[in-house]
PDB file of C-alpha atoms in Angstrom:
ATOM      1  CA  MET A   1      -0.455  27.970 -19.197  1.00 37.00           C
ATOM      2  CA  PHE A   2      -1.381  24.580 -20.653  1.00 43.00           C
ATOM      3  CA  ASP A   3      -4.538  23.045 -19.213  1.00 49.00           C
ATOM      4  CA  VAL A   4      -3.584  19.617 -17.822  1.00 47.00           C
ATOM      5  CA  ASP A   5      -7.100  18.728 -16.624  1.00 80.00           C
ATOM      6  CA  TRP A   6      -7.697  16.596 -19.715  1.00 87.00           C
ATOM      7  CA  MET A   7      -5.102  14.170 -18.424  1.00 89.00           C
ATOM      8  CA  GLY A   8      -6.705  14.047 -15.001  1.00 88.00           C
ATOM      9  CA  LEU A   9      -9.982  13.130 -16.684  1.00 92.00           C
ATOM     10  CA  LEU A  10      -8.223  10.446 -18.709  1.00 94.00           C
ATOM     11  CA  THR A  11      -6.773   8.820 -15.564  1.00 95.00           C
ATOM     12  CA  ARG A  12     -10.294   8.605 -14.123  1.00 95.00           C
ATOM     13  CA  GLU A  13     -11.569   7.086 -17.367  1.00 96.00           C
ATOM     14  CA  VAL A  14      -8.875   4.399 -17.279  1.00 96.00           C
ATOM     15  CA  LEU A  15      -9.626   3.758 -13.597  1.00 96.00           C
ATOM     16  CA  ARG A  16     -13.299   3.150 -14.406  1.00 96.00           C
ATOM     17  CA  GLU A  17     -12.267   0.751 -17.187  1.00 96.00           C
ATOM     18  CA  ARG A  18     -10.102  -1.148 -14.703  1.00 95.00           C
ATOM     19  CA  GLY A  19     -12.762  -1.124 -11.986  1.00 95.00           C
ATOM     20  CA  ALA A  20     -13.439  -4.856 -12.154  1.00 95.00           C
ATOM     21  CA  ALA A  21      -9.711  -5.600 -11.835  1.00 95.00           C
ATOM     22  CA  LEU A  22      -9.473  -3.314  -8.792  1.00 96.00           C
ATOM     23  CA  ILE A  23     -12.374  -5.084  -7.072  1.00 96.00           C
ATOM     24  CA  ALA A  24     -10.795  -8.454  -7.854  1.00 96.00           C
ATOM     25  CA  GLU A  25      -7.449  -7.352  -6.411  1.00 96.00           C
ATOM     26  CA  SER A  26      -9.213  -6.036  -3.301  1.00 96.00           C
ATOM     27  CA  CYS A  27     -10.999  -9.348  -2.754  1.00 96.00           C
ATOM     28  CA  ALA A  28      -7.772 -11.297  -3.261  1.00 95.00           C
ATOM     29  CA  TRP A  29      -5.978  -9.058  -0.772  1.00 95.00           C
ATOM     30  CA  ALA A  30      -8.686  -9.685   1.853  1.00 95.00           C
ATOM     31  CA  VAL A  31      -8.148 -13.463   1.781  1.00 94.00           C
ATOM     32  CA  GLY A  32      -6.883 -14.600   5.183  1.00 93.00           C
ATOM     33  CA  LEU A  33      -8.119 -11.624   7.205  1.00 93.00           C
ATOM     34  CA  SER A  34     -10.735 -13.782   8.955  1.00 94.00           C
ATOM     35  CA  ASP A  35      -8.073 -16.156  10.273  1.00 93.00           C
ATOM     36  CA  ARG A  36      -6.030 -13.436  11.963  1.00 92.00           C
ATOM     37  CA  PRO A  37      -6.322 -12.622  15.683  1.00 94.00           C
ATOM     38  CA  HIS A  38      -8.573  -9.652  16.336  1.00 93.00           C
ATOM     39  CA  HIS A  39      -6.957  -6.790  18.268  1.00 92.00           C
ATOM     40  CA  ARG A  40      -8.310  -3.853  20.221  1.00 89.00           C
ATOM     41  CA  ARG A  41      -6.833  -1.074  22.309  1.00 88.00           C
ATOM     42  CA  ARG A  42      -7.072  -1.419  26.063  1.00 86.00           C
ATOM     43  CA  ALA A  43      -5.597   1.161  28.445  1.00 81.00           C
ATOM     44  CA  GLY A  44      -3.566   2.561  25.572  1.00 82.00           C
ATOM     45  CA  ARG A  45      -2.113  -0.825  24.571  1.00 88.00           C
ATOM     46  CA  VAL A  46      -2.988  -2.978  21.577  1.00 89.00           C
ATOM     47  CA  VAL A  47      -3.966  -6.440  22.800  1.00 90.00           C
ATOM     48  CA  PRO A  48      -5.711  -9.498  21.302  1.00 90.00           C
ATOM     49  CA  SER A  49      -9.445  -9.597  21.962  1.00 89.00           C
ATOM     50  CA  GLY A  50      -9.336 -13.377  22.329  1.00 90.00           C
ATOM     51  CA  LEU A  51     -11.134 -14.141  19.068  1.00 92.00           C
ATOM     52  CA  THR A  52     -10.112 -14.313  15.447  1.00 94.00           C
ATOM     53  CA  VAL A  53     -11.482 -11.676  13.103  1.00 94.00           C
ATOM     54  CA  GLY A  54     -13.792 -14.270  11.552  1.00 94.00           C
ATOM     55  CA  GLU A  55     -15.129 -15.499  14.897  1.00 94.00           C
ATOM     56  CA  ARG A  56     -15.896 -11.969  15.991  1.00 93.00           C
ATOM     57  CA  ALA A  57     -17.624 -11.186  12.702  1.00 91.00           C
ATOM     58  CA  ALA A  58     -19.677 -14.388  12.904  1.00 90.00           C
ATOM     59  CA  THR A  59     -21.112 -13.326  16.275  1.00 89.00           C
ATOM     60  CA  GLY A  60     -22.152  -9.909  14.966  1.00 89.00           C
ATOM     61  CA  GLN A  61     -19.529  -7.941  16.895  1.00 91.00           C
ATOM     62  CA  ARG A  62     -17.886  -4.865  15.438  1.00 92.00           C
ATOM     63  CA  LEU A  63     -14.379  -5.321  14.087  1.00 93.00           C
ATOM     64  CA  GLY A  64     -13.543  -1.630  13.836  1.00 90.00           C
ATOM     65  CA  SER A  65     -11.910   0.438  16.531  1.00 79.00           C
ATOM     66  CA  GLU A  66     -13.925   3.346  17.927  1.00 78.00           C
ATOM     67  CA  GLU A  67     -10.742   4.879  19.335  1.00 78.00           C
ATOM     68  CA  ASP A  68      -8.511   4.482  16.270  1.00 79.00           C
ATOM     69  CA  GLY A  69     -11.004   4.137  13.420  1.00 81.00           C
ATOM     70  CA  ARG A  70     -11.711   6.564  10.612  1.00 87.00           C
ATOM     71  CA  VAL A  71     -14.877   8.629  10.764  1.00 86.00           C
ATOM     72  CA  ASP A  72     -15.808   7.782   7.187  1.00 85.00           C
ATOM     73  CA  LEU A  73     -15.551   4.051   7.917  1.00 89.00           C
ATOM     74  CA  GLY A  74     -17.302   4.080  11.282  1.00 83.00           C
ATOM     75  CA  ASP A  75     -20.825   3.456   9.943  1.00 87.00           C
ATOM     76  CA  ALA A  76     -19.891  -0.014   8.700  1.00 89.00           C
ATOM     77  CA  ALA A  77     -22.125  -3.039   9.102  1.00 92.00           C
ATOM     78  CA  PRO A  78     -20.581  -5.441  11.673  1.00 93.00           C
ATOM     79  CA  GLY A  79     -18.426  -8.076   9.991  1.00 94.00           C
ATOM     80  CA  SER A  80     -18.426  -6.338   6.624  1.00 95.00           C
ATOM     81  CA  PHE A  81     -15.440  -5.526   4.430  1.00 96.00           C
ATOM     82  CA  GLN A  82     -15.631  -1.870   5.446  1.00 95.00           C
ATOM     83  CA  ASP A  83     -15.753  -2.888   9.120  1.00 95.00           C
ATOM     84  CA  ALA A  84     -12.576  -4.943   8.597  1.00 95.00           C
ATOM     85  CA  LEU A  85     -10.816  -1.941   7.054  1.00 95.00           C
ATOM     86  CA  ASP A  86     -11.623   0.071  10.179  1.00 94.00           C
ATOM     87  CA  MET A  87     -10.012  -2.360  12.620  1.00 94.00           C
ATOM     88  CA  ILE A  88      -6.449  -2.203  13.922  1.00 92.00           C
ATOM     89  CA  GLY A  89      -3.707  -4.779  13.531  1.00 90.00           C
ATOM     90  CA  ALA A  90      -1.167  -6.020  16.048  1.00 88.00           C
ATOM     91  CA  ASP A  91       1.012  -2.974  15.312  1.00 88.00           C
ATOM     92  CA  GLY A  92      -1.813  -0.533  16.028  1.00 89.00           C
ATOM     93  CA  ARG A  93      -2.160   0.542  12.388  1.00 90.00           C
ATOM     94  CA  LEU A  94      -5.533   0.582  10.711  1.00 93.00           C
ATOM     95  CA  VAL A  95      -6.091  -2.218   8.218  1.00 94.00           C
ATOM     96  CA  ALA A  96      -7.285   0.536   5.863  1.00 95.00           C
ATOM     97  CA  GLU A  97      -3.768   1.998   5.867  1.00 94.00           C
ATOM     98  CA  ARG A  98      -2.284  -1.346   4.889  1.00 94.00           C
ATOM     99  CA  PHE A  99      -4.942  -1.740   2.181  1.00 96.00           C
ATOM    100  CA  ASP A 100      -3.977   1.681   0.886  1.00 95.00           C
ATOM    101  CA  ASP A 101      -0.261   0.808   0.765  1.00 94.00           C
ATOM    102  CA  GLU A 102      -0.599  -2.696  -0.655  1.00 94.00           C
ATOM    103  CA  VAL A 103      -3.530  -2.369  -3.072  1.00 95.00           C
ATOM    104  CA  LEU A 104      -4.608   1.187  -3.862  1.00 96.00           C
ATOM    105  CA  VAL A 105      -1.194   2.837  -4.233  1.00 94.00           C
ATOM    106  CA  PRO A 106       0.294   0.300  -6.690  1.00 94.00           C
ATOM    107  CA  PHE A 107      -2.985  -0.087  -8.603  1.00 96.00           C
ATOM    108  CA  VAL A 108      -3.420   3.661  -9.008  1.00 96.00           C
ATOM    109  CA  GLY A 109       0.225   4.067 -10.004  1.00 93.00           C
ATOM    110  CA  GLU A 110      -0.190   1.493 -12.770  1.00 95.00           C
ATOM    111  CA  THR A 111      -3.478   3.110 -13.841  1.00 96.00           C
ATOM    112  CA  CYS A 112      -1.757   6.475 -14.230  1.00 94.00           C
ATOM    113  CA  ARG A 113       1.030   4.865 -16.241  1.00 94.00           C
ATOM    114  CA  LEU A 114      -1.470   3.191 -18.577  1.00 95.00           C
ATOM    115  CA  ALA A 115      -3.309   6.499 -18.988  1.00 95.00           C
ATOM    116  CA  GLY A 116      -0.002   8.153 -19.839  1.00 93.00           C
ATOM    117  CA  GLU A 117       0.786   5.520 -22.452  1.00 95.00           C
ATOM    118  CA  ARG A 118      -2.647   6.043 -24.000  1.00 94.00           C
ATOM    119  CA  ALA A 119      -2.243   9.821 -24.018  1.00 93.00           C
ATOM    120  CA  ARG A 120       1.169   9.591 -25.669  1.00 92.00           C
ATOM    121  CA  ALA A 121      -0.262   7.333 -28.392  1.00 93.00           C
ATOM    122  CA  THR A 122      -3.562   9.108 -29.032  1.00 93.00           C
ATOM    123  CA  ARG A 123      -2.702  12.760 -28.304  1.00 92.00           C
ATOM    124  CA  PRO A 124       1.041  13.011 -29.013  1.00 93.00           C
ATOM    125  CA  ALA A 125       1.125  16.801 -29.426  1.00 93.00           C
ATOM    126  CA  ALA A 126      -0.812  17.464 -26.222  1.00 92.00           C
ATOM    127  CA  TRP A 127       1.288  14.896 -24.373  1.00 93.00           C
ATOM    128  CA  ALA A 128       4.536  16.471 -25.591  1.00 93.00           C
ATOM    129  CA  GLU A 129       3.340  19.924 -24.505  1.00 92.00           C
ATOM    130  CA  LEU A 130       2.323  18.576 -21.112  1.00 92.00           C
ATOM    131  CA  ALA A 131       5.704  16.891 -20.627  1.00 92.00           C
ATOM    132  CA  ASP A 132       7.459  20.121 -21.608  1.00 93.00           C
ATOM    133  CA  ASP A 133       5.414  22.095 -19.055  1.00 91.00           C
ATOM    134  CA  LEU A 134       6.462  19.605 -16.404  1.00 90.00           C
ATOM    135  CA  GLY A 135      10.102  19.608 -17.480  1.00 92.00           C
ATOM    136  CA  GLU A 136      10.077  15.906 -18.337  1.00 91.00           C
ATOM    137  CA  ASP A 137      10.982  13.793 -21.357  1.00 92.00           C
ATOM    138  CA  PRO A 138       7.745  12.872 -23.209  1.00 90.00           C
ATOM    139  CA  ASP A 139       9.152   9.380 -23.817  1.00 91.00           C
ATOM    140  CA  ASP A 140       9.522   8.872 -20.069  1.00 91.00           C
ATOM    141  CA  VAL A 141       5.891   8.186 -19.192  1.00 91.00           C
ATOM    142  CA  THR A 142       6.720   7.216 -15.615  1.00 88.00           C
ATOM    143  CA  GLY A 143       8.612  10.474 -15.095  1.00 90.00           C
ATOM    144  CA  VAL A 144       5.751  12.582 -16.443  1.00 92.00           C
ATOM    145  CA  VAL A 145       3.211  10.731 -14.301  1.00 89.00           C
ATOM    146  CA  ARG A 146       5.378  11.198 -11.213  1.00 88.00           C
ATOM    147  CA  ALA A 147       5.864  14.909 -11.843  1.00 89.00           C
ATOM    148  CA  ALA A 148       2.158  15.558 -12.486  1.00 88.00           C
ATOM    149  CA  ASP A 149       1.072  13.650  -9.353  1.00 85.00           C
ATOM    150  CA  TRP A 150      -2.292  12.443 -10.656  1.00 89.00           C
ATOM    151  CA  ALA A 151      -2.082   9.478  -8.281  1.00 91.00           C
ATOM    152  CA  ALA A 152      -3.079  11.336  -5.099  1.00 89.00           C
ATOM    153  CA  PRO A 153      -6.603  12.389  -6.149  1.00 91.00           C
ATOM    154  CA  LEU A 154      -7.093   9.196  -8.145  1.00 94.00           C
ATOM    155  CA  ARG A 155      -6.384   7.072  -5.061  1.00 95.00           C
ATOM    156  CA  ILE A 156      -9.405   8.664  -3.371  1.00 94.00           C
ATOM    157  CA  ASP A 157     -11.546   7.800  -6.387  1.00 96.00           C
ATOM    158  CA  ALA A 158     -10.226   4.239  -6.303  1.00 97.00           C
ATOM    159  CA  GLU A 159     -11.112   3.843  -2.627  1.00 96.00           C
ATOM    160  CA  HIS A 160     -14.631   5.149  -3.263  1.00 95.00           C
ATOM    161  CA  LEU A 161     -14.995   2.658  -6.114  1.00 96.00           C
ATOM    162  CA  VAL A 162     -13.977  -0.253  -3.873  1.00 96.00           C
ATOM    163  CA  LEU A 163     -16.260   0.795  -1.046  1.00 95.00           C
ATOM    164  CA  ALA A 164     -19.188   1.293  -3.403  1.00 95.00           C
ATOM    165  CA  ALA A 165     -18.826  -2.337  -4.466  1.00 95.00           C
ATOM    166  CA  LEU A 166     -17.778  -4.034  -1.219  1.00 96.00           C
ATOM    167  CA  ARG A 167     -18.832  -1.728   1.612  1.00 94.00           C
ATOM    168  CA  ASP A 168     -21.523  -3.910   3.245  1.00 94.00           C
ATOM    169  CA  VAL A 169     -20.493  -7.269   1.812  1.00 95.00           C
ATOM    170  CA  PRO A 170     -19.608  -9.710   4.645  1.00 95.00           C
ATOM    171  CA  LEU A 171     -15.847 -10.158   4.914  1.00 95.00           C
ATOM    172  CA  ILE A 172     -16.117 -13.919   4.520  1.00 95.00           C
ATOM    173  CA  GLU A 173     -17.898 -13.462   1.157  1.00 96.00           C
ATOM    174  CA  VAL A 174     -15.258 -11.004  -0.030  1.00 96.00           C
ATOM    175  CA  GLU A 175     -12.558 -13.540   0.865  1.00 95.00           C
ATOM    176  CA  ALA A 176     -14.386 -16.334  -0.959  1.00 95.00           C
ATOM    177  CA  GLU A 177     -14.646 -14.167  -4.077  1.00 94.00           C
ATOM    178  CA  GLY A 178     -10.945 -13.328  -3.927  1.00 94.00           C
ATOM    179  CA  LEU A 179      -9.630 -16.827  -3.237  1.00 91.00           C
ATOM    180  CA  PRO A 180      -9.033 -17.873  -6.891  1.00 90.00           C
ATOM    181  CA  LEU A 181      -7.005 -14.748  -7.668  1.00 89.00           C
ATOM    182  CA  SER A 182      -5.099 -14.969  -4.381  1.00 85.00           C
ATOM    183  CA  LEU A 183      -3.976 -18.481  -5.349  1.00 86.00           C
ATOM    184  CA  VAL A 184      -2.731 -17.137  -8.677  1.00 85.00           C
ATOM    185  CA  ARG A 185      -0.833 -14.355  -6.901  1.00 79.00           C
ATOM    186  CA  ALA A 186       0.695 -16.871  -4.484  1.00 82.00           C
ATOM    187  CA  ALA A 187       1.882 -19.015  -7.405  1.00 81.00           C
ATOM    188  CA  GLU A 188       3.378 -15.940  -9.075  1.00 77.00           C
ATOM    189  CA  ALA A 189       5.193 -15.026  -5.866  1.00 76.00           C
ATOM    190  CA  ALA A 190       6.562 -18.568  -5.564  1.00 75.00           C
ATOM    191  CA  ALA A 191       7.800 -18.415  -9.148  1.00 74.00           C
ATOM    192  CA  ARG A 192       9.530 -15.099  -8.516  1.00 69.00           C
ATOM    193  CA  SER A 193      11.206 -16.393  -5.365  1.00 67.00           C
ATOM    194  CA  ALA A 194      12.570 -19.360  -7.314  1.00 67.00           C
ATOM    195  CA  VAL A 195      14.541 -17.016  -9.575  1.00 59.00           C
ATOM    196  CA  VAL A 196      18.122 -16.581  -8.430  1.00 53.00           C
ATOM    197  CA  PRO A 197      18.394 -12.971  -7.264  1.00 53.00           C
ATOM    198  CA  GLU A 198      21.208 -10.659  -8.236  1.00 55.00           C
ATOM    199  CA  PRO A 199      24.005 -10.459  -5.664  1.00 52.00           C
ATOM    200  CA  ALA A 200      23.310  -7.897  -2.975  1.00 53.00           C
ATOM    201  CA  PRO A 201      25.484  -4.779  -3.174  1.00 56.00           C
ATOM    202  CA  VAL A 202      28.652  -4.989  -1.092  1.00 51.00           C
ATOM    203  CA  PRO A 203      28.378  -2.580   1.854  1.00 55.00           C
ATOM    204  CA  ASP A 204      30.784   0.319   1.946  1.00 61.00           C
ATOM    205  CA  GLU A 205      33.295  -0.128   4.775  1.00 60.00           C
ATOM    206  CA  THR A 206      32.247   3.264   6.132  1.00 64.00           C
ATOM    207  CA  LEU A 207      28.780   1.801   6.752  1.00 76.00           C
ATOM    208  CA  ALA A 208      30.065  -0.915   9.080  1.00 77.00           C
ATOM    209  CA  GLY A 209      28.959   0.821  12.278  1.00 80.00           C
ATOM    210  CA  ALA A 210      25.555   1.862  10.972  1.00 85.00           C
ATOM    211  CA  LEU A 211      24.948  -1.562   9.448  1.00 84.00           C
ATOM    212  CA  PHE A 212      25.797  -3.235  12.759  1.00 83.00           C
ATOM    213  CA  LEU A 213      23.223  -1.071  14.546  1.00 87.00           C
ATOM    214  CA  ALA A 214      20.655  -1.668  11.809  1.00 87.00           C
ATOM    215  CA  ARG A 215      21.026  -5.444  11.947  1.00 88.00           C
ATOM    216  CA  ALA A 216      20.777  -5.390  15.735  1.00 86.00           C
ATOM    217  CA  ALA A 217      17.634  -3.255  15.478  1.00 88.00           C
ATOM    218  CA  LEU A 218      16.068  -5.635  12.960  1.00 89.00           C
ATOM    219  CA  GLU A 219      16.860  -8.678  15.089  1.00 85.00           C
ATOM    220  CA  GLY A 220      15.277  -7.135  18.162  1.00 83.00           C
ATOM    221  CA  SER A 221      12.298  -5.562  16.417  1.00 83.00           C
ATOM    222  CA  GLY A 222      10.224  -8.713  16.054  1.00 82.00           C
ATOM    223  CA  CYS A 223       9.566  -7.840  12.404  1.00 85.00           C
ATOM    224  CA  THR A 224       8.781 -10.462   9.781  1.00 85.00           C
ATOM    225  CA  VAL A 225      11.725 -11.216   7.478  1.00 83.00           C
ATOM    226  CA  PRO A 226      11.819  -9.975   4.809  1.00 86.00           C
ATOM    227  CA  VAL A 227      10.172  -6.951   6.393  1.00 88.00           C
ATOM    228  CA  PRO A 228       6.791  -6.208   4.701  1.00 87.00           C
ATOM    229  CA  PRO A 229       5.460  -2.653   4.143  1.00 87.00           C
ATOM    230  CA  ASP A 230       2.975  -2.832   7.017  1.00 85.00           C
ATOM    231  CA  GLU A 231       5.881  -3.270   9.470  1.00 87.00           C
ATOM    232  CA  ALA A 232       7.897  -0.336   8.127  1.00 88.00           C
ATOM    233  CA  ASP A 233       6.988   1.912  11.076  1.00 87.00           C
ATOM    234  CA  LEU A 234       7.949  -0.828  13.540  1.00 89.00           C
ATOM    235  CA  LEU A 235      11.360  -1.241  11.904  1.00 91.00           C
ATOM    236  CA  LEU A 236      11.902   2.511  11.767  1.00 88.00           C
ATOM    237  CA  ALA A 237      11.132   2.784  15.475  1.00 86.00           C
ATOM    238  CA  ALA A 238      13.636  -0.007  16.198  1.00 88.00           C
ATOM    239  CA  PHE A 239      16.295   1.883  14.229  1.00 89.00           C
ATOM    240  CA  GLY A 240      15.720   4.927  16.400  1.00 86.00           C
ATOM    241  CA  ASP A 241      15.903   2.889  19.611  1.00 84.00           C
ATOM    242  CA  THR A 242      19.353   1.550  18.679  1.00 85.00           C
ATOM    243  CA  GLY A 243      20.722   5.022  17.936  1.00 86.00           C
ATOM    244  CA  LEU A 244      20.745   4.817  14.137  1.00 86.00           C
ATOM    245  CA  GLU A 245      20.572   8.333  12.687  1.00 88.00           C
ATOM    246  CA  PRO A 246      17.768   9.072  10.172  1.00 88.00           C
ATOM    247  CA  GLU A 247      20.262  10.056   7.476  1.00 88.00           C
ATOM    248  CA  GLU A 248      21.971   6.634   7.837  1.00 88.00           C
ATOM    249  CA  VAL A 249      18.786   4.629   7.265  1.00 90.00           C
ATOM    250  CA  PRO A 250      18.585   4.897   3.431  1.00 89.00           C
ATOM    251  CA  SER A 251      22.188   3.675   3.144  1.00 87.00           C
ATOM    252  CA  VAL A 252      21.710   0.521   5.204  1.00 88.00           C
ATOM    253  CA  LEU A 253      18.281  -0.600   3.963  1.00 89.00           C
ATOM    254  CA  PRO A 254      19.576  -2.164   0.679  1.00 87.00           C
ATOM    255  CA  HIS A 255      21.777  -4.466   2.765  1.00 86.00           C
ATOM    256  CA  LEU A 256      18.938  -5.775   4.962  1.00 88.00           C
ATOM    257  CA  PRO A 257      16.205  -8.367   4.272  1.00 89.00           C
ATOM    258  CA  VAL A 258      13.571  -5.716   3.563  1.00 89.00           C
ATOM    259  CA  GLU A 259      10.978  -5.710   0.765  1.00 89.00           C
ATOM    260  CA  GLU A 260      11.327  -3.015  -1.892  1.00 87.00           C
ATOM    261  CA  ALA A 261       7.903  -1.589  -1.018  1.00 86.00           C
ATOM    262  CA  THR A 262       9.032  -1.279   2.607  1.00 89.00           C
ATOM    263  CA  ILE A 263      12.096   0.711   1.566  1.00 90.00           C
ATOM    264  CA  THR A 264       9.843   3.031  -0.441  1.00 89.00           C
ATOM    265  CA  ARG A 265       7.513   3.541   2.521  1.00 88.00           C
ATOM    266  CA  ILE A 266      10.387   4.264   4.936  1.00 90.00           C
ATOM    267  CA  ALA A 267      11.917   6.736   2.460  1.00 88.00           C
ATOM    268  CA  ALA A 268       8.568   8.558   2.266  1.00 85.00           C
ATOM    269  CA  VAL A 269       8.325   8.730   6.076  1.00 85.00           C
ATOM    270  CA  LEU A 270      11.864  10.091   6.376  1.00 84.00           C
ATOM    271  CA  GLU A 271      11.191  12.644   3.667  1.00 80.00           C
ATOM    272  CA  ARG A 272       8.150  13.928   5.554  1.00 70.00           C
TER     273      ARG A 272
END
């Protein structure tokens, strides 16, 4: 059996090389957290605490949730980046989960792809043998990376790298560091939105009933439009409340104002 560990080591090497970029992306992602209302759980319900995240941090109060927080994040300094990751949002999800979805997962996926491209160029014979073992085309780097699943363990390494750099740094300082890059990302997003999108696929007539229920669910869910990844669970719950069957959800999502990353997250939840 071919030893694939060399590729796992290569993904970690590429991650270390991209460490500065990961920290920069993390800081840019944190911009705006201080301005959001702080939430806590009271009597089983998620309610605003009455302060913004920044105001609470400025007074030395913990941001994290003792009831919902992660054990490995619970030793955070009040008001720090790690403390912010351990708090809950309005939907009851940990901010750390949203950070994972929006920063770590895409960054690690791209890191694995870059490692695959390097392996194909520098070790073509070993790469071809690896692809053959996995039953994939060696020219399809994305397919080989997906089949090998290097992303899961690498995501843990990426999180450790971020926390090593930003763990005890005050949230407001992390935001200040990330502001320049966040402005660049905002400009890129504006440029993308200015491009005329391709026409949406015409719904199959057999989907009329399911699509009606899905649109009603979206309208009553209170979700942001287009629905972002961190509201995927909220939208999925709304689908269930309106009687939409799980097997109908993948068919209607392309016809709704839902971000591509949200569709991916919902598909993963349904698969589990």
